[in-house]
Amino acid sequence: MKGRLFHILVPVISVLLGLLIGGIIMLVSNYDPIQAYSALIEGIFGNGYNIGETIRAASPLILSGLAVAFAFRTGLFNIGVEGQLLVGWLASVYVGIHFDLPKIIHLPLAVIAGALAGALWGVLPGILKARFKVHEVITTIMMNYIALYVTNAIIRAYMLAPGERTKDIKESASLASPWLQQMTDFSRLHYGILVALIGALFMWFVLWKTTTGYELRAVGFNQHASQYAGISVSKNIILAMAISGAFAGAAGTMEGLGTYQYMTINNAFTGVGFDGIAVSLLGANGSIGIIVAALLFGGLKIGALTMQSTAGVPTELIGIVIALIIFFVASSYLIRWLTNRFTKGGKI
């Protein structure tokens, strides 16, 4: 079976199997899966508002998926996307509130501030990995909790407004688009989707069209061979975590400058950073795959609301479906065996 075709079939079959077993669970739970999935599709494509909300929800998922994928392509596993997203969200909102500049300067500055904050939060585990061989999975998980409580503390101490949140950002720093909102029946769709698509293009270009990207991937494949070839392993580990963190921080700006226009005190994680792991896995760590996977996940989350109101199916069932999809993606060997069983001679 050709490798490229297999990489396409794995996510497709995983989605179908996830939906199939999700339907069986609905039947066992006395819900009508046909009615539920019809409501789900209606909730995604039924009108302009739902389509706009699906694209809006996909914007931070694309960037968080890129954050996970970039690290993975360079041999690292960044579990700290959630924390990097939070500090990026706070940094972008801070710039959006406290600076008074023309929009052409203010908006890019706020987005860059969020990306830089995420990059700095990602650099710390990168340094610990490069200098002291501390595994990035442990440090990035710990940094998530530090980010959650530090951002809350900063908001309470310096930026608190009524409602346990910051003030609204200035209009000059907003990603909001009245044109896109009007076109999608006044959804919350904003220009963040353009930032996300530029991010996807940037990852592809850096990894596959630059010398730096070649070195990053080489270090990910084999650190010892890379070092023997004269590539600085430590430098590339730190750089990879910085770029990964920048993607995550930019994902936070989607929320702070786009969807909400402020930042609240969070009692728990947003989940967007952790969903990025699933998006990256389903998208096979490729730019195009991540965009498609993020749109799928965004659609499932938005459509689940209609599924609940129309078919009475709890939104938690969509969480089960997503978990099943990820399970089957992770179980790619099983899918390879199934596809080989149903193709002539095991080849396509």
mmCIF file with all atom_site columns, N, CA, C and O in Angstrom, residues 10 71 96 119 122 134 147 151 206 229 253 277 280 317 337 346:
data_model
loop_
_atom_site.group_PDB
_atom_site.id
_atom_site.type_symbol
_atom_site.label_atom_id
_atom_site.label_alt_id
_atom_site.label_comp_id
_atom_site.label_asym_id
_atom_site.label_entity_id
_atom_site.label_seq_id
_atom_site.pdbx_PDB_ins_code
_atom_site.Cartn_x
_atom_site.Cartn_y
_atom_site.Cartn_z
_atom_site.occupancy
_atom_site.B_iso_or_equiv
_atom_site.pdbx_formal_charge
_atom_site.auth_seq_id
_atom_site.auth_comp_id
_atom_site.auth_asym_id
_atom_site.auth_atom_id
_atom_site.pdbx_PDB_model_num
ATOM 1  N N  . VAL A 1 10  ? -6.033  6.920  6.484  1.00 0.00 ? 10  VAL A N  1
ATOM 2  C CA . VAL A 1 10  ? -6.102  6.778  7.942  1.00 0.00 ? 10  VAL A CA 1
ATOM 3  C C  . VAL A 1 10  ? -7.069  7.779  8.569  1.00 0.00 ? 10  VAL A C  1
ATOM 4  O O  . VAL A 1 10  ? -7.977  7.384  9.306  1.00 0.00 ? 10  VAL A O  1
ATOM 5  N N  . ALA A 1 71  ? 6.463   21.145 16.479 1.00 0.00 ? 71  ALA A N  1
ATOM 6  C CA . ALA A 1 71  ? 7.344   20.499 17.461 1.00 0.00 ? 71  ALA A CA 1
ATOM 7  C C  . ALA A 1 71  ? 7.553   19.028 17.105 1.00 0.00 ? 71  ALA A C  1
ATOM 8  O O  . ALA A 1 71  ? 8.674   18.514 17.166 1.00 0.00 ? 71  ALA A O  1
ATOM 9  N N  . GLY A 1 96  ? -3.645  45.317 23.369 1.00 0.00 ? 96  GLY A N  1
ATOM 10 C CA . GLY A 1 96  ? -4.890  45.838 22.826 1.00 0.00 ? 96  GLY A CA 1
ATOM 11 C C  . GLY A 1 96  ? -5.555  46.867 23.712 1.00 0.00 ? 96  GLY A C  1
ATOM 12 O O  . GLY A 1 96  ? -6.257  47.766 23.228 1.00 0.00 ? 96  GLY A O  1
ATOM 13 N N  . ALA A 1 119 ? 6.070   32.216 22.385 1.00 0.00 ? 119 ALA A N  1
ATOM 14 C CA . ALA A 1 119 ? 7.418   31.749 22.059 1.00 0.00 ? 119 ALA A CA 1
ATOM 15 C C  . ALA A 1 119 ? 8.304   31.719 23.298 1.00 0.00 ? 119 ALA A C  1
ATOM 16 O O  . ALA A 1 119 ? 9.047   30.756 23.529 1.00 0.00 ? 119 ALA A O  1
ATOM 17 N N  . GLY A 1 122 ? 7.465   28.866 25.419 1.00 0.00 ? 122 GLY A N  1
ATOM 18 C CA . GLY A 1 122 ? 7.944   27.618 24.838 1.00 0.00 ? 122 GLY A CA 1
ATOM 19 C C  . GLY A 1 122 ? 9.451   27.465 24.920 1.00 0.00 ? 122 GLY A C  1
ATOM 20 O O  . GLY A 1 122 ? 9.956   26.339 24.963 1.00 0.00 ? 122 GLY A O  1
ATOM 21 N N  . VAL A 1 134 ? 16.136  17.589 30.200 1.00 0.00 ? 134 VAL A N  1
ATOM 22 C CA . VAL A 1 134 ? 14.856  17.400 30.892 1.00 0.00 ? 134 VAL A CA 1
ATOM 23 C C  . VAL A 1 134 ? 13.775  17.193 29.837 1.00 0.00 ? 134 VAL A C  1
ATOM 24 O O  . VAL A 1 134 ? 13.633  18.019 28.922 1.00 0.00 ? 134 VAL A O  1
ATOM 25 N N  . ALA A 1 147 ? 1.138   28.806 33.743 1.00 0.00 ? 147 ALA A N  1
ATOM 26 C CA . ALA A 1 147 ? 0.515   29.821 32.891 1.00 0.00 ? 147 ALA A CA 1
ATOM 27 C C  . ALA A 1 147 ? -0.902  30.139 33.340 1.00 0.00 ? 147 ALA A C  1
ATOM 28 O O  . ALA A 1 147 ? -1.310  31.305 33.378 1.00 0.00 ? 147 ALA A O  1
ATOM 29 N N  . THR A 1 151 ? -1.435  33.952 34.715 1.00 0.00 ? 151 THR A N  1
ATOM 30 C CA . THR A 1 151 ? -2.310  34.868 33.964 1.00 0.00 ? 151 THR A CA 1
ATOM 31 C C  . THR A 1 151 ? -3.481  35.330 34.826 1.00 0.00 ? 151 THR A C  1
ATOM 32 O O  . THR A 1 151 ? -3.859  36.510 34.789 1.00 0.00 ? 151 THR A O  1
ATOM 33 N N  . VAL A 1 206 ? 8.758   27.162 6.067  1.00 0.00 ? 206 VAL A N  1
ATOM 34 C CA . VAL A 1 206 ? 9.937   27.055 6.921  1.00 0.00 ? 206 VAL A CA 1
ATOM 35 C C  . VAL A 1 206 ? 10.477  25.628 6.930  1.00 0.00 ? 206 VAL A C  1
ATOM 36 O O  . VAL A 1 206 ? 11.683  25.397 6.784  1.00 0.00 ? 206 VAL A O  1
ATOM 37 N N  . ALA A 1 229 ? 27.081  15.927 11.604 1.00 0.00 ? 229 ALA A N  1
ATOM 38 C CA . ALA A 1 229 ? 27.101  16.705 10.360 1.00 0.00 ? 229 ALA A CA 1
ATOM 39 C C  . ALA A 1 229 ? 27.355  18.187 10.600 1.00 0.00 ? 229 ALA A C  1
ATOM 40 O O  . ALA A 1 229 ? 27.383  18.967 9.643  1.00 0.00 ? 229 ALA A O  1
ATOM 41 N N  . THR A 1 253 ? -4.274  34.773 20.542 1.00 0.00 ? 253 THR A N  1
ATOM 42 C CA . THR A 1 253 ? -4.743  36.061 20.021 1.00 0.00 ? 253 THR A CA 1
ATOM 43 C C  . THR A 1 253 ? -6.068  35.924 19.278 1.00 0.00 ? 253 THR A C  1
ATOM 44 O O  . THR A 1 253 ? -6.832  36.886 19.194 1.00 0.00 ? 253 THR A O  1
ATOM 45 N N  . ILE A 1 277 ? -3.554  18.946 19.912 1.00 0.00 ? 277 ILE A N  1
ATOM 46 C CA . ILE A 1 277 ? -2.875  17.651 19.785 1.00 0.00 ? 277 ILE A CA 1
ATOM 47 C C  . ILE A 1 277 ? -3.694  16.735 18.886 1.00 0.00 ? 277 ILE A C  1
ATOM 48 O O  . ILE A 1 277 ? -3.156  16.070 17.995 1.00 0.00 ? 277 ILE A O  1
ATOM 49 N N  . SER A 1 280 ? -3.591  18.005 15.237 1.00 0.00 ? 280 SER A N  1
ATOM 50 C CA . SER A 1 280 ? -2.318  17.671 14.600 1.00 0.00 ? 280 SER A CA 1
ATOM 51 C C  . SER A 1 280 ? -2.246  16.197 14.242 1.00 0.00 ? 280 SER A C  1
ATOM 52 O O  . SER A 1 280 ? -1.795  15.830 13.151 1.00 0.00 ? 280 SER A O  1
ATOM 53 N N  . LEU A 1 317 ? -21.494 13.414 23.954 1.00 0.00 ? 317 LEU A N  1
ATOM 54 C CA . LEU A 1 317 ? -21.353 12.329 22.987 1.00 0.00 ? 317 LEU A CA 1
ATOM 55 C C  . LEU A 1 317 ? -20.440 12.717 21.827 1.00 0.00 ? 317 LEU A C  1
ATOM 56 O O  . LEU A 1 317 ? -19.756 11.875 21.257 1.00 0.00 ? 317 LEU A O  1
ATOM 57 N N  . TRP A 1 337 ? -4.194  -2.893 8.443  1.00 0.00 ? 337 TRP A N  1
ATOM 58 C CA . TRP A 1 337 ? -4.565  -4.299 8.318  1.00 0.00 ? 337 TRP A CA 1
ATOM 59 C C  . TRP A 1 337 ? -5.932  -4.445 7.652  1.00 0.00 ? 337 TRP A C  1
ATOM 60 O O  . TRP A 1 337 ? -6.118  -5.284 6.760  1.00 0.00 ? 337 TRP A O  1
ATOM 61 N N  . GLY A 1 346 ? -3.204  -6.921 -0.931 1.00 0.00 ? 346 GLY A N  1
ATOM 62 C CA . GLY A 1 346 ? -2.686  -5.975 0.055  1.00 0.00 ? 346 GLY A CA 1
ATOM 63 C C  . GLY A 1 346 ? -2.144  -4.714 -0.578 1.00 0.00 ? 346 GLY A C  1
ATOM 64 O O  . GLY A 1 346 ? -1.449  -3.940 0.065  1.00 0.00 ? 346 GLY A O  1
#
